[in-house]
Amino acid sequence: MRIFILIVLTLFAACAPRGEIEFAPPVPGAELHTIWTAKFRSDRQPGQGQRSPPRPEKLVFERNQISVPKTHQPGQIEWPKGLPDAATDFVTLSQETVNGIDTFAQAVRNSDGKTSQPIFLFVHGYNYTHAEAVYQMAQIVHDFDVPAPPVLFSWPSAGVPFGYLYDRDSALIARDALEDLLIALTNVPGAEVTILAHSMGNFLVMETLRQMEISGSINIEKKIAELIMISPDIDGELFYRQASRLRDLPEPTVILAAKQD
């Protein structure tokens, strides 16, 4: 699958107003999207003296049905300004927990009834809340008519501007969880994944690919169909060291960045 380069316009402008997962009943004319979510975030609040929440111990898997309003403008996420309304806002119609990583991976693959495209995996960047990651994924799928099953890897970003170092450590902590997810999604013949990563999500992806190459847990060349790196938050020297440990980068690997990146 080839994702249009216009996705970069969406993610360069990803600083949307803060929002939460909001539920509302369906309305005629809204378009529905199933977003599969591998959530590596804690629902606990920061402890006494802590500014950021604790990291989780394990992945939680969900199937979310997201409604995009008929009035949606490409490149935007219409957050509720009052009571959530599917006629005007991005809202969640239903959220279902899936028990176990293998059950989740099989359900994702079985949901692909119309196309043989690789699974589309989005790894968000620094300063994202979980709600922002979920609705960003739905917006990308909607605006670019992504035909493949969409999976979000939601890692434990603090979701605050001053949380850069916390997020950097969180990305390192999340490597094993992302590796487990990639293995599960591709552990049947012919299964492939296209990865779209944004900002610090690229650091997480490259670190994970590096450790997978070292361990030999998957054949990156055969299982990663495409790697799209949007505004990568990786030091240039570090990226070359990460890439040099791989026999081959996924083909193709596309890097889209602005001059200030």
Short mmCIF file of C-alpha atoms in Angstrom, two decimals:
data_model
loop_
_atom_site.label_atom_id
_atom_site.label_comp_id
_atom_site.label_asym_id
_atom_site.label_seq_id
_atom_site.Cartn_x
_atom_site.Cartn_y
_atom_site.Cartn_z
CA MET A 1 0.00 0.00 0.00
CA ARG A 2 1.22 3.49 -0.85
CA ILE A 3 0.07 6.26 1.48
CA PHE A 4 -0.22 9.66 -0.18
CA ILE A 5 2.49 12.11 0.84
CA LEU A 6 -0.28 14.57 1.78
CA ILE A 7 -0.48 12.77 5.11
CA VAL A 8 2.47 14.95 6.10
CA LEU A 9 0.19 18.00 6.07
CA THR A 10 -2.01 16.36 8.65
CA LEU A 11 0.76 15.35 11.01
CA PHE A 12 2.84 18.51 10.76
CA ALA A 13 -0.29 20.28 12.03
CA ALA A 14 -1.18 17.72 14.70
CA CYS A 15 -1.32 20.23 17.57
CA ALA A 16 -5.11 20.07 17.90
CA PRO A 17 -7.04 21.17 20.98
CA ARG A 18 -6.93 18.64 23.83
CA GLY A 19 -9.82 16.26 23.97
CA GLU A 20 -11.09 13.02 25.48
CA ILE A 21 -12.70 9.88 24.13
CA GLU A 22 -16.34 10.93 23.84
CA PHE A 23 -19.30 8.62 23.23
CA ALA A 24 -22.46 9.53 21.34
CA PRO A 25 -25.19 7.72 19.38
CA PRO A 26 -24.89 7.41 15.58
CA VAL A 27 -26.49 9.84 13.16
CA PRO A 28 -27.36 9.48 9.46
CA GLY A 29 -24.68 10.67 7.06
CA ALA A 30 -21.68 10.19 9.35
CA GLU A 31 -19.02 7.73 8.21
CA LEU A 32 -17.92 4.91 10.49
CA HIS A 33 -14.40 3.53 10.85
CA THR A 34 -13.15 0.59 12.87
CA ILE A 35 -9.89 1.48 14.61
CA TRP A 36 -8.02 -1.41 16.20
CA THR A 37 -5.96 -0.20 19.17
CA ALA A 38 -3.02 -1.77 20.97
CA LYS A 39 -2.94 0.43 24.05
CA PHE A 40 0.27 0.50 26.09
CA ARG A 41 -0.86 3.18 28.52
CA SER A 42 -1.80 3.22 32.17
CA ASP A 43 -5.22 4.48 33.24
CA ARG A 44 -3.83 5.36 36.67
CA GLN A 45 -3.28 8.98 37.67
CA PRO A 46 0.13 10.35 38.72
CA GLY A 47 1.05 9.47 42.29
CA GLN A 48 1.86 11.95 45.02
CA GLY A 49 4.77 14.12 43.93
CA GLN A 50 4.61 12.79 40.35
CA ARG A 51 3.85 14.96 37.33
CA SER A 52 3.23 12.09 34.89
CA PRO A 53 1.31 8.80 35.15
CA PRO A 54 3.08 5.47 35.72
CA ARG A 55 3.79 3.32 32.68
CA PRO A 56 1.70 0.18 32.16
CA GLU A 57 2.72 -3.41 32.70
CA LYS A 58 1.00 -4.86 29.63
CA LEU A 59 -0.86 -4.12 26.41
CA VAL A 60 -4.63 -3.72 26.30
CA PHE A 61 -6.42 -4.40 23.02
CA GLU A 62 -9.55 -2.64 21.79
CA ARG A 63 -11.85 -2.40 18.81
CA ASN A 64 -13.19 1.15 18.50
CA GLN A 65 -15.94 2.27 16.17
CA ILE A 66 -15.34 5.94 15.38
CA SER A 67 -17.87 8.23 13.71
CA VAL A 68 -16.63 11.04 11.45
CA PRO A 69 -19.21 13.80 10.85
CA LYS A 70 -20.56 14.59 7.40
CA THR A 71 -19.35 18.19 7.93
CA HIS A 72 -15.74 17.06 8.49
CA GLN A 73 -13.01 19.17 6.87
CA PRO A 74 -9.93 17.26 5.61
CA GLY A 75 -6.92 17.62 7.88
CA GLN A 76 -9.01 18.49 10.94
CA ILE A 77 -10.34 16.67 13.98
CA GLU A 78 -13.67 18.14 14.98
CA TRP A 79 -13.58 17.94 18.78
CA PRO A 80 -16.81 18.41 20.75
CA LYS A 81 -17.19 21.96 22.09
CA GLY A 82 -20.06 20.95 24.34
CA LEU A 83 -22.09 17.79 24.45
CA PRO A 84 -20.62 15.31 21.91
CA ASP A 85 -22.70 15.07 18.74
CA ALA A 86 -21.94 12.67 15.89
CA ALA A 87 -23.49 15.17 13.47
CA THR A 88 -20.68 17.66 14.08
CA ASP A 89 -17.91 15.90 16.03
CA PHE A 90 -15.53 12.96 16.00
CA VAL A 91 -17.08 10.57 18.54
CA THR A 92 -16.80 6.95 19.59
CA LEU A 93 -19.88 4.82 19.02
CA SER A 94 -18.56 1.70 20.72
CA GLN A 95 -15.43 0.36 22.39
CA GLU A 96 -14.85 -3.34 22.82
CA THR A 97 -11.97 -5.01 24.66
CA VAL A 98 -10.26 -7.88 22.85
CA ASN A 99 -8.73 -10.52 25.11
CA GLY A 100 -5.16 -11.41 24.22
CA ILE A 101 -2.66 -10.41 21.58
CA ASP A 102 -3.17 -13.46 19.36
CA THR A 103 -6.96 -13.03 19.36
CA PHE A 104 -6.47 -9.35 18.56
CA ALA A 105 -4.07 -10.04 15.67
CA GLN A 106 -6.37 -12.69 14.19
CA ALA A 107 -9.37 -10.36 14.45
CA VAL A 108 -7.43 -7.60 12.66
CA ARG A 109 -6.43 -9.93 9.84
CA ASN A 110 -9.93 -11.38 9.54
CA SER A 111 -11.41 -7.88 9.28
CA ASP A 112 -9.67 -7.42 5.93
CA GLY A 113 -12.48 -8.75 3.79
CA LYS A 114 -12.12 -6.46 0.77
CA THR A 115 -8.39 -6.12 0.15
CA SER A 116 -5.12 -7.97 0.55
CA GLN A 117 -3.29 -4.79 1.56
CA PRO A 118 -0.75 -4.91 4.41
CA ILE A 119 -2.06 -3.96 7.83
CA PHE A 120 -1.69 -0.21 8.37
CA LEU A 121 0.04 0.54 11.70
CA PHE A 122 0.26 4.10 13.06
CA VAL A 123 2.77 4.97 15.80
CA HIS A 124 2.06 8.46 17.12
CA GLY A 125 4.61 10.98 18.33
CA TYR A 126 5.57 13.07 21.33
CA ASN A 127 2.95 14.95 23.36
CA TYR A 128 -0.08 12.87 22.38
CA THR A 129 -2.96 11.88 24.61
CA HIS A 130 -4.61 8.54 23.92
CA ALA A 131 -7.74 10.26 22.62
CA GLU A 132 -5.69 12.38 20.23
CA ALA A 133 -3.95 9.26 18.90
CA VAL A 134 -7.24 7.40 18.37
CA TYR A 135 -8.99 10.25 16.57
CA GLN A 136 -5.85 11.15 14.58
CA MET A 137 -5.82 7.57 13.32
CA ALA A 138 -9.49 7.79 12.36
CA GLN A 139 -8.90 11.11 10.59
CA ILE A 140 -6.01 9.68 8.54
CA VAL A 141 -8.03 6.59 7.60
CA HIS A 142 -10.99 8.76 6.59
CA ASP A 143 -9.16 11.53 4.71
CA PHE A 144 -6.91 9.21 2.74
CA ASP A 145 -9.37 6.36 2.26
CA VAL A 146 -6.94 3.83 3.72
CA PRO A 147 -8.14 0.42 2.49
CA ALA A 148 -6.17 -1.75 4.92
CA PRO A 149 -7.09 -2.72 8.50
CA PRO A 150 -5.91 0.23 10.66
CA VAL A 151 -4.06 -0.49 13.90
CA LEU A 152 -2.94 2.17 16.37
CA PHE A 153 -0.04 1.56 18.73
CA SER A 154 -0.74 3.98 21.58
CA TRP A 155 2.39 4.26 23.74
CA PRO A 156 2.66 6.07 27.10
CA SER A 157 3.28 9.67 26.09
CA ALA A 158 2.57 12.05 28.97
CA GLY A 159 0.52 14.17 26.57
CA VAL A 160 1.97 17.42 27.91
CA PRO A 161 4.43 19.90 26.31
CA PHE A 162 6.91 19.68 29.21
CA GLY A 163 7.01 15.87 29.09
CA TYR A 164 9.73 15.41 26.47
CA LEU A 165 12.17 13.43 28.63
CA TYR A 166 9.34 11.35 30.07
CA ASP A 167 8.16 10.59 26.53
CA ARG A 168 11.68 9.69 25.40
CA ASP A 169 11.98 7.17 28.23
CA SER A 170 8.44 5.94 27.52
CA ALA A 171 9.40 5.24 23.91
CA LEU A 172 12.29 3.08 25.11
CA ILE A 173 10.05 1.28 27.59
CA ALA A 174 7.50 0.60 24.82
CA ARG A 175 9.96 -1.20 22.50
CA ASP A 176 9.16 -4.70 23.71
CA ALA A 177 5.41 -4.10 23.49
CA LEU A 178 5.71 -2.85 19.91
CA GLU A 179 7.88 -5.84 19.01
CA ASP A 180 5.28 -8.21 20.46
CA LEU A 181 2.57 -6.48 18.42
CA LEU A 182 4.53 -6.65 15.15
CA ILE A 183 5.31 -10.33 15.70
CA ALA A 184 1.66 -11.14 16.39
CA LEU A 185 0.35 -9.21 13.37
CA THR A 186 2.77 -10.91 10.96
CA ASN A 187 3.04 -14.45 12.32
CA VAL A 188 1.10 -16.06 9.47
CA PRO A 189 2.36 -16.60 5.90
CA GLY A 190 1.95 -13.56 3.68
CA ALA A 191 1.05 -11.15 6.47
CA GLU A 192 2.72 -7.73 6.17
CA VAL A 193 2.57 -4.37 7.93
CA THR A 194 2.95 -0.83 6.60
CA ILE A 195 4.21 1.47 9.37
CA LEU A 196 3.46 5.17 9.52
CA ALA A 197 5.33 6.87 12.36
CA HIS A 198 5.27 10.51 13.44
CA SER A 199 7.77 12.55 15.43
CA MET A 200 9.16 10.56 18.40
CA GLY A 201 7.22 7.55 17.17
CA ASN A 202 10.00 7.14 14.60
CA PHE A 203 12.56 6.84 17.39
CA LEU A 204 10.44 4.09 18.92
CA VAL A 205 10.02 2.30 15.59
CA MET A 206 13.72 2.41 14.69
CA GLU A 207 14.77 1.19 18.13
CA THR A 208 12.26 -1.65 17.85
CA LEU A 209 13.37 -2.65 14.35
CA ARG A 210 16.99 -2.61 15.54
CA GLN A 211 16.29 -4.97 18.44
CA MET A 212 14.18 -7.22 16.20
CA GLU A 213 17.04 -7.46 13.74
CA ILE A 214 19.43 -8.40 16.54
CA SER A 215 17.06 -11.01 17.98
CA GLY A 216 15.90 -12.28 14.59
CA SER A 217 12.30 -12.24 15.80
CA ILE A 218 10.92 -11.40 12.33
CA ASN A 219 12.23 -11.01 8.81
CA ILE A 220 12.00 -7.23 8.45
CA GLU A 221 12.49 -7.29 4.69
CA LYS A 222 9.55 -9.67 4.19
CA LYS A 223 7.19 -8.52 6.95
CA ILE A 224 7.49 -4.69 6.87
CA ALA A 225 6.02 -3.71 3.51
CA GLU A 226 6.72 0.01 3.87
CA LEU A 227 8.05 2.46 6.46
CA ILE A 228 6.83 6.07 6.28
CA MET A 229 8.65 8.44 8.64
CA ILE A 230 6.93 11.80 9.16
CA SER A 231 8.93 14.57 10.84
CA PRO A 232 11.24 12.06 12.56
CA ASP A 233 12.48 13.12 15.99
CA ILE A 234 15.81 11.28 15.76
CA ASP A 235 19.31 12.67 15.86
CA GLY A 236 20.93 12.13 12.46
CA GLU A 237 23.91 10.21 13.84
CA LEU A 238 21.63 8.02 15.92
CA PHE A 239 19.45 7.23 12.91
CA TYR A 240 22.45 6.10 10.86
CA ARG A 241 23.64 3.92 13.75
CA GLN A 242 20.17 2.37 14.08
CA ALA A 243 19.86 1.83 10.33
CA SER A 244 23.36 0.39 10.00
CA ARG A 245 22.40 -2.43 12.36
CA LEU A 246 19.68 -3.55 9.92
CA ARG A 247 20.59 -5.67 6.95
CA ASP A 248 18.10 -3.64 4.93
CA LEU A 249 15.63 -0.91 5.70
CA PRO A 250 12.05 -1.75 4.68
CA GLU A 251 11.59 -1.17 0.95
CA PRO A 252 10.43 1.48 0.42
CA THR A 253 11.35 3.70 3.36
CA VAL A 254 10.04 7.25 2.93
CA ILE A 255 11.25 10.13 5.13
CA LEU A 256 9.24 13.37 5.06
CA ALA A 257 10.62 16.24 7.09
CA ALA A 258 10.71 20.01 7.27
CA LYS A 259 13.95 22.00 7.41
CA GLN A 260 13.66 22.50 11.16
CA ASP A 261 13.41 18.74 11.86
#
